[in-house]
Amino acid sequence: MRPFDYVRVREVATALAEAGADSDASFLAGGTTQLDLMKDGVLRPGRLIDITRLPLGGVELRGGNLFVGALATMEELAADPVVTERLPLVREALLRSASVQLRNMATIGGNLLQRTRCRYFRDPSVAACNKRKPGTGCAALTGAHRTHAVLGTSDHCIATSPSDLAVALIALDAVVHASGQDGDRTIPLTGFYRPPGDTPDVENVLKPGELITAIEVPLLPDGARSDYLKVRDRASYEFALASAAVAVVLDDAQVITSARVGLGGVATHPWRALEAEEVLTGGAASTDVFRAAARAALAGAQPRPQNAFKVELAQRTLVRALETVTGVSS
């Protein structure tokens, strides 16, 4: 690991000032991914700003929204009674994300910023990775890409976003609160992540030195039914091959009056499936409608030889999640 300086801060203003004074600095919170990447030589900050003592923890209900401090842990959020009662898909996404040990350490802000699990990104001995070294190419295009993305890809990167939580939050229209040298701002999660395009190294819209302070999550309406279904190679601890976060509201005639769909494991960033929501909204709760929605969600997929199975897998995952929440079976 490359030597680095270390400073611990206790106020947000101090953290922002430290980051603004050193372009080679990086914030350190739970560190569950960051330290691994530093050990592997993928990340090489010259200075770590330890923000674990900042007053950015806690989970609080304000009106109809849940405010989650950026330093709240995954386990803390999963155990919150409001999440259990009103946001069960968030709880399911968290519990299926990582082991208890990791959930007790990893923060919510860090979870939203975690880096891809692409083997080429995480192996500095591989020269071609546009996400790690812009302009070097993408080894996954012609290499092993079974777990890579089929949605939102470009000729420069097909790495898959690893976050389960972000898939649930993007379906809920969550908002990121951030602070920087220019002040505070809010960013809808649907506009937080950048598609890879020709600059896959730029993964989100945060400015240099900007810090996530909280995530605001609207509660589901009364009567909403939701689920997070994750399909993976093994049940114990693994990233998604495909996942679906769904929330629907049905009227007395079993017509879907509201639908929200997020997909994970298949896209370069947490994926809001608006096309599927359009098919579902106003439709009857039936397997035929669910299949039509799933086809719409994956209509823009661009699979490659090793990951073509993900198109069918993601469709089936979405249909199964919708069947589960509505009680409809094929």
Tab-separated table of C-alpha atoms in Angstrom:
chain	number	residue	atom	x	y	z
A	1	MET	CA	0.000	0.000	0.000
A	2	ARG	CA	1.232	3.445	-0.910
A	3	PRO	CA	2.060	5.642	2.153
A	4	PHE	CA	-0.543	8.302	2.934
A	5	ASP	CA	-1.254	11.030	5.441
A	6	TYR	CA	-4.145	10.707	7.853
A	7	VAL	CA	-6.291	13.298	9.596
A	8	ARG	CA	-9.421	12.877	11.720
A	9	VAL	CA	-12.028	15.616	11.692
A	10	ARG	CA	-15.036	16.300	13.920
A	11	GLU	CA	-16.920	18.997	11.991
A	12	VAL	CA	-18.304	18.987	8.453
A	13	ALA	CA	-16.819	22.401	7.727
A	14	THR	CA	-13.379	21.134	8.710
A	15	ALA	CA	-13.778	18.059	6.519
A	16	LEU	CA	-14.722	20.201	3.532
A	17	ALA	CA	-11.832	22.571	4.159
A	18	GLU	CA	-9.377	19.666	4.374
A	19	ALA	CA	-10.713	18.194	1.134
A	20	GLY	CA	-10.650	21.556	-0.600
A	21	ALA	CA	-7.026	22.094	0.319
A	22	ASP	CA	-5.768	18.794	-1.070
A	23	SER	CA	-6.952	17.405	-4.410
A	24	ASP	CA	-5.212	14.122	-3.593
A	25	ALA	CA	-7.286	13.560	-0.439
A	26	SER	CA	-10.140	11.119	0.044
A	27	PHE	CA	-12.808	10.777	2.727
A	28	LEU	CA	-12.666	7.650	4.899
A	29	ALA	CA	-15.779	6.268	6.618
A	30	GLY	CA	-16.485	2.549	7.002
A	31	GLY	CA	-13.666	1.716	4.613
A	32	THR	CA	-15.018	-1.738	3.780
A	33	THR	CA	-14.338	-1.309	0.069
A	34	GLN	CA	-11.967	1.631	0.076
A	35	LEU	CA	-9.207	-0.003	2.101
A	36	ASP	CA	-9.302	-3.139	-0.051
A	37	LEU	CA	-8.863	-1.016	-3.156
A	38	MET	CA	-5.983	0.846	-1.539
A	39	LYS	CA	-4.272	-2.406	-0.576
A	40	ASP	CA	-4.650	-3.615	-4.153
A	41	GLY	CA	-3.170	-0.385	-5.479
A	42	VAL	CA	-6.350	0.592	-7.321
A	43	LEU	CA	-6.959	3.678	-5.191
A	44	ARG	CA	-3.921	5.744	-4.245
A	45	PRO	CA	-5.006	8.782	-2.201
A	46	GLY	CA	-2.196	10.798	-0.700
A	47	ARG	CA	-4.303	11.705	2.292
A	48	LEU	CA	-7.230	10.166	4.125
A	49	ILE	CA	-9.719	12.409	5.897
A	50	ASP	CA	-11.374	10.293	8.582
A	51	ILE	CA	-14.996	11.452	8.823
A	52	THR	CA	-16.247	8.800	11.231
A	53	ARG	CA	-16.544	11.350	14.071
A	54	LEU	CA	-18.735	13.756	12.095
A	55	PRO	CA	-22.318	14.216	13.370
A	56	LEU	CA	-23.793	12.530	10.302
A	57	GLY	CA	-25.277	9.386	11.818
A	58	GLY	CA	-28.761	8.353	12.778
A	59	VAL	CA	-32.048	7.577	11.103
A	60	GLU	CA	-34.928	9.992	11.645
A	61	LEU	CA	-38.502	10.249	10.405
A	62	ARG	CA	-39.460	13.779	9.375
A	63	GLY	CA	-42.971	14.078	8.054
A	64	GLY	CA	-43.357	11.536	5.297
A	65	ASN	CA	-39.667	11.090	4.607
A	66	LEU	CA	-36.912	9.122	6.274
A	67	PHE	CA	-33.645	10.995	6.722
A	68	VAL	CA	-30.659	8.687	6.877
A	69	GLY	CA	-27.333	10.119	8.003
A	70	ALA	CA	-24.509	9.309	5.622
A	71	LEU	CA	-22.603	7.621	8.450
A	72	ALA	CA	-25.499	5.439	9.568
A	73	THR	CA	-24.487	1.839	9.091
A	74	MET	CA	-26.238	-0.646	6.859
A	75	GLU	CA	-27.212	-2.702	9.900
A	76	GLU	CA	-28.583	0.339	11.702
A	77	LEU	CA	-30.810	1.201	8.764
A	78	ALA	CA	-31.949	-2.394	8.289
A	79	ALA	CA	-32.967	-2.567	11.952
A	80	ASP	CA	-34.888	0.709	11.979
A	81	PRO	CA	-38.577	0.051	12.779
A	82	VAL	CA	-39.802	2.540	10.171
A	83	VAL	CA	-37.812	0.733	7.494
A	84	THR	CA	-39.211	-2.590	8.617
A	85	GLU	CA	-42.784	-1.342	8.518
A	86	ARG	CA	-42.852	1.164	5.666
A	87	LEU	CA	-39.818	0.382	3.483
A	88	PRO	CA	-39.462	-3.403	3.545
A	89	LEU	CA	-37.734	-3.503	0.146
A	90	VAL	CA	-34.938	-1.364	1.604
A	91	ARG	CA	-34.517	-3.772	4.496
A	92	GLU	CA	-34.460	-6.760	2.148
A	93	ALA	CA	-31.872	-5.092	-0.080
A	94	LEU	CA	-29.634	-4.374	2.907
A	95	LEU	CA	-29.893	-7.855	4.404
A	96	ARG	CA	-28.999	-9.427	1.063
A	97	SER	CA	-26.082	-7.070	0.455
A	98	ALA	CA	-23.453	-8.270	2.872
A	99	SER	CA	-22.607	-10.260	5.984
A	100	VAL	CA	-23.560	-8.972	9.433
A	101	GLN	CA	-19.944	-7.995	10.069
A	102	LEU	CA	-19.821	-5.846	6.961
A	103	ARG	CA	-23.248	-4.334	7.611
A	104	ASN	CA	-22.097	-3.228	11.065
A	105	MET	CA	-19.129	-1.418	9.531
A	106	ALA	CA	-20.256	-0.143	6.147
A	107	THR	CA	-21.997	3.227	5.960
A	108	ILE	CA	-24.959	4.221	3.824
A	109	GLY	CA	-23.047	7.024	2.132
A	110	GLY	CA	-20.212	4.662	1.346
A	111	ASN	CA	-22.607	2.058	0.022
A	112	LEU	CA	-23.881	4.489	-2.582
A	113	LEU	CA	-20.292	5.232	-3.649
A	114	GLN	CA	-18.925	1.695	-3.708
A	115	ARG	CA	-16.937	0.760	-6.784
A	116	THR	CA	-17.601	-1.947	-9.319
A	117	ARG	CA	-16.577	-5.559	-8.729
A	118	CYS	CA	-15.187	-5.860	-12.287
A	119	ARG	CA	-12.080	-8.024	-12.001
A	120	TYR	CA	-10.205	-5.879	-14.502
A	121	PHE	CA	-10.882	-2.705	-12.535
A	122	ARG	CA	-9.622	-4.313	-9.342
A	123	ASP	CA	-6.457	-5.802	-10.830
A	124	PRO	CA	-3.781	-3.162	-11.523
A	125	SER	CA	-1.764	-5.762	-13.454
A	126	VAL	CA	-4.424	-5.471	-16.177
A	127	ALA	CA	-3.514	-2.461	-18.251
A	128	ALA	CA	-6.807	-1.992	-20.079
A	129	CYS	CA	-9.439	-0.442	-17.835
A	130	ASN	CA	-10.969	2.883	-18.807
A	131	LYS	CA	-12.593	3.192	-15.395
A	132	ARG	CA	-9.247	2.899	-13.599
A	133	LYS	CA	-6.992	4.396	-16.302
A	134	PRO	CA	-8.921	6.518	-18.827
A	135	GLY	CA	-7.992	5.825	-22.420
A	136	THR	CA	-6.480	2.388	-21.858
A	137	GLY	CA	-9.404	0.323	-23.158
A	138	CYS	CA	-11.758	-2.221	-21.610
A	139	ALA	CA	-10.440	-5.743	-21.108
A	140	ALA	CA	-13.917	-7.021	-20.259
A	141	LEU	CA	-15.204	-6.427	-23.793
A	142	THR	CA	-13.213	-9.384	-25.110
A	143	GLY	CA	-12.409	-11.036	-21.779
A	144	ALA	CA	-14.519	-12.596	-19.047
A	145	HIS	CA	-17.775	-10.672	-18.837
A	146	ARG	CA	-20.368	-13.149	-17.566
A	147	THR	CA	-21.265	-10.898	-14.621
A	148	HIS	CA	-21.109	-7.633	-16.517
A	149	ALA	CA	-23.826	-5.219	-17.536
A	150	VAL	CA	-26.314	-5.440	-20.382
A	151	LEU	CA	-27.993	-2.063	-19.776
A	152	GLY	CA	-26.412	1.382	-19.894
A	153	THR	CA	-23.148	0.123	-21.343
A	154	SER	CA	-20.789	1.835	-23.755
A	155	ASP	CA	-17.855	0.773	-25.899
A	156	HIS	CA	-15.641	2.086	-23.102
A	157	CYS	CA	-17.044	0.182	-20.105
A	158	ILE	CA	-19.493	-2.615	-19.281
A	159	ALA	CA	-18.777	-2.872	-15.540
A	160	THR	CA	-21.788	-3.584	-13.347
A	161	SER	CA	-22.853	-1.458	-10.404
A	162	PRO	CA	-22.666	-3.603	-7.245
A	163	SER	CA	-25.052	-1.812	-4.865
A	164	ASP	CA	-28.271	-3.539	-3.806
A	165	LEU	CA	-29.384	-0.649	-1.617
A	166	ALA	CA	-29.151	1.908	-4.425
A	167	VAL	CA	-31.484	-0.215	-6.558
A	168	ALA	CA	-34.168	-0.026	-3.876
A	169	LEU	CA	-33.559	3.657	-3.203
A	170	ILE	CA	-33.694	4.656	-6.856
A	171	ALA	CA	-37.090	2.997	-7.149
A	172	LEU	CA	-38.250	5.098	-4.190
A	173	ASP	CA	-37.112	8.448	-5.613
A	174	ALA	CA	-34.560	8.929	-2.843
A	175	VAL	CA	-32.579	12.165	-2.729
A	176	VAL	CA	-28.907	12.632	-1.874
A	177	HIS	CA	-27.969	15.573	0.371
A	178	ALA	CA	-24.417	16.812	-0.209
A	179	SER	CA	-22.187	19.571	1.104
A	180	GLY	CA	-19.207	21.186	-0.557
A	181	GLN	CA	-17.204	24.362	-0.751
A	182	ASP	CA	-20.042	25.935	-2.758
A	183	GLY	CA	-22.664	25.089	-0.123
A	184	ASP	CA	-25.332	22.441	0.341
A	185	ARG	CA	-27.436	20.868	-2.399
A	186	THR	CA	-29.805	17.990	-3.032
A	187	ILE	CA	-29.468	15.530	-5.902
A	188	PRO	CA	-32.222	13.086	-6.942
A	189	LEU	CA	-30.715	9.623	-6.932
A	190	THR	CA	-32.084	9.111	-10.445
A	191	GLY	CA	-29.639	11.800	-11.585
A	192	PHE	CA	-26.794	10.976	-9.212
A	193	TYR	CA	-25.056	8.247	-11.213
A	194	ARG	CA	-23.507	8.885	-14.619
A	195	PRO	CA	-23.650	6.318	-17.407
A	196	PRO	CA	-20.129	5.324	-18.483
A	197	GLY	CA	-20.231	6.931	-21.944
A	198	ASP	CA	-16.670	7.771	-22.934
A	199	THR	CA	-15.697	8.772	-19.359
A	200	PRO	CA	-16.433	5.715	-17.210
A	201	ASP	CA	-13.974	6.924	-14.588
A	202	VAL	CA	-16.502	9.636	-13.628
A	203	GLU	CA	-19.225	7.648	-11.883
A	204	ASN	CA	-21.433	10.275	-10.266
A	205	VAL	CA	-22.173	13.991	-10.233
A	206	LEU	CA	-20.439	14.822	-6.948
A	207	LYS	CA	-17.953	17.653	-7.315
A	208	PRO	CA	-14.354	17.249	-6.102
A	209	GLY	CA	-14.298	17.482	-2.322
A	210	GLU	CA	-18.074	17.236	-2.027
A	211	LEU	CA	-19.415	15.089	0.806
A	212	ILE	CA	-22.656	13.109	1.056
A	213	THR	CA	-24.296	14.141	4.340
A	214	ALA	CA	-27.632	12.311	4.222
A	215	ILE	CA	-30.087	10.394	2.085
A	216	GLU	CA	-33.761	11.348	2.112
A	217	VAL	CA	-36.148	8.493	1.387
A	218	PRO	CA	-39.883	9.072	0.819
A	219	LEU	CA	-42.028	6.466	2.534
A	220	LEU	CA	-44.197	4.203	0.456
A	221	PRO	CA	-47.899	5.085	0.491
A	222	ASP	CA	-50.242	3.178	2.768
A	223	GLY	CA	-51.229	-0.102	1.184
A	224	ALA	CA	-48.144	-0.346	-1.027
A	225	ARG	CA	-46.633	-3.771	-1.454
A	226	SER	CA	-42.917	-4.105	-2.082
A	227	ASP	CA	-40.122	-6.620	-2.419
A	228	TYR	CA	-36.444	-6.874	-3.305
A	229	LEU	CA	-35.539	-10.084	-5.093
A	230	LYS	CA	-31.871	-10.894	-5.672
A	231	VAL	CA	-30.582	-13.733	-7.833
A	232	ARG	CA	-26.938	-14.711	-7.356
A	233	ASP	CA	-24.560	-17.600	-7.885
A	234	ARG	CA	-24.632	-18.574	-4.209
A	235	ALA	CA	-26.956	-17.689	-1.350
A	236	SER	CA	-24.423	-16.994	1.383
A	237	TYR	CA	-22.707	-13.837	0.145
A	238	GLU	CA	-22.497	-12.771	-3.447
A	239	PHE	CA	-23.258	-9.879	-5.742
A	240	ALA	CA	-26.379	-9.958	-7.868
A	241	LEU	CA	-26.562	-11.500	-11.299
A	242	ALA	CA	-29.949	-9.824	-11.448
A	243	SER	CA	-32.156	-8.141	-8.890
A	244	ALA	CA	-35.464	-6.317	-8.846
A	245	ALA	CA	-36.848	-3.781	-6.396
A	246	VAL	CA	-40.585	-3.366	-6.892
A	247	ALA	CA	-43.355	-1.456	-5.174
A	248	VAL	CA	-46.953	-1.409	-6.363
A	249	VAL	CA	-50.322	-0.148	-5.205
A	250	LEU	CA	-53.446	-2.049	-6.246
A	251	ASP	CA	-57.043	-0.862	-6.183
A	252	ASP	CA	-60.004	-3.012	-5.184
A	253	ALA	CA	-60.273	-4.354	-8.744
A	254	GLN	CA	-56.642	-5.522	-8.670
A	255	VAL	CA	-55.571	-2.820	-11.084
A	256	ILE	CA	-52.097	-1.379	-10.527
A	257	THR	CA	-52.476	2.312	-9.760
A	258	SER	CA	-48.803	2.945	-8.980
A	259	ALA	CA	-45.635	1.033	-9.840
A	260	ARG	CA	-41.965	1.519	-9.134
A	261	VAL	CA	-39.236	-0.720	-10.489
A	262	GLY	CA	-35.488	-0.758	-9.992
A	263	LEU	CA	-33.094	-3.293	-11.485
A	264	GLY	CA	-29.671	-4.343	-10.255
A	265	GLY	CA	-26.892	-6.655	-11.390
A	266	VAL	CA	-27.601	-5.939	-15.045
A	267	ALA	CA	-26.692	-2.284	-15.507
A	268	THR	CA	-23.704	0.001	-15.226
A	269	HIS	CA	-25.525	2.006	-12.574
A	270	PRO	CA	-28.609	1.425	-10.393
A	271	TRP	CA	-31.352	1.190	-12.991
A	272	ARG	CA	-34.787	2.766	-12.815
A	273	ALA	CA	-37.016	0.799	-15.202
A	274	LEU	CA	-39.423	3.541	-16.224
A	275	GLU	CA	-40.576	1.600	-19.294
A	276	ALA	CA	-41.722	-1.239	-17.052
A	277	GLU	CA	-43.525	1.174	-14.749
A	278	GLU	CA	-45.435	2.611	-17.715
A	279	VAL	CA	-46.611	-0.850	-18.737
A	280	LEU	CA	-47.624	-1.763	-15.190
A	281	THR	CA	-49.461	1.415	-14.248
A	282	GLY	CA	-53.124	1.072	-15.134
A	283	GLY	CA	-52.764	-2.589	-15.995
A	284	ALA	CA	-54.313	-5.564	-14.291
A	285	ALA	CA	-52.180	-7.506	-11.873
A	286	SER	CA	-51.508	-10.505	-14.072
A	287	THR	CA	-48.532	-12.509	-15.200
A	288	ASP	CA	-49.090	-11.430	-18.805
A	289	VAL	CA	-48.810	-7.779	-17.806
A	290	PHE	CA	-45.760	-8.537	-15.667
A	291	ARG	CA	-44.060	-10.267	-18.595
A	292	ALA	CA	-44.828	-7.343	-20.866
A	293	ALA	CA	-43.323	-4.994	-18.297
A	294	ALA	CA	-40.225	-7.176	-18.021
A	295	ARG	CA	-39.763	-7.191	-21.781
A	296	ALA	CA	-40.060	-3.410	-21.820
A	297	ALA	CA	-37.496	-3.098	-19.035
A	298	LEU	CA	-34.897	-5.099	-20.956
A	299	ALA	CA	-35.777	-3.893	-24.461
A	300	GLY	CA	-32.641	-1.772	-24.627
A	301	ALA	CA	-30.286	-4.481	-23.428
A	302	GLN	CA	-27.016	-4.966	-25.284
A	303	PRO	CA	-25.776	-8.365	-24.154
A	304	ARG	CA	-22.477	-9.944	-25.056
A	305	PRO	CA	-21.730	-13.627	-25.592
A	306	GLN	CA	-21.111	-14.559	-21.959
A	307	ASN	CA	-23.822	-12.475	-20.325
A	308	ALA	CA	-26.701	-12.858	-22.789
A	309	PHE	CA	-28.438	-15.046	-20.207
A	310	LYS	CA	-28.921	-11.989	-18.032
A	311	VAL	CA	-31.637	-10.620	-20.305
A	312	GLU	CA	-33.896	-13.594	-19.670
A	313	LEU	CA	-32.790	-13.867	-16.045
A	314	ALA	CA	-33.613	-10.229	-15.304
A	315	GLN	CA	-37.006	-10.553	-16.937
A	316	ARG	CA	-37.828	-13.628	-14.886
A	317	THR	CA	-36.555	-11.946	-11.733
A	318	LEU	CA	-38.826	-8.963	-12.271
A	319	VAL	CA	-41.842	-11.129	-13.056
A	320	ARG	CA	-41.245	-13.224	-9.934
A	321	ALA	CA	-40.916	-10.133	-7.736
A	322	LEU	CA	-44.168	-8.736	-9.120
A	323	GLU	CA	-45.944	-12.043	-8.612
A	324	THR	CA	-44.728	-12.109	-5.026
A	325	VAL	CA	-45.971	-8.646	-4.098
A	326	THR	CA	-49.339	-9.022	-5.843
A	327	GLY	CA	-50.034	-12.632	-4.905
A	328	VAL	CA	-50.552	-13.482	-8.577
A	329	SER	CA	-49.027	-16.687	-9.911
A	330	SER	CA	-48.661	-18.005	-13.432
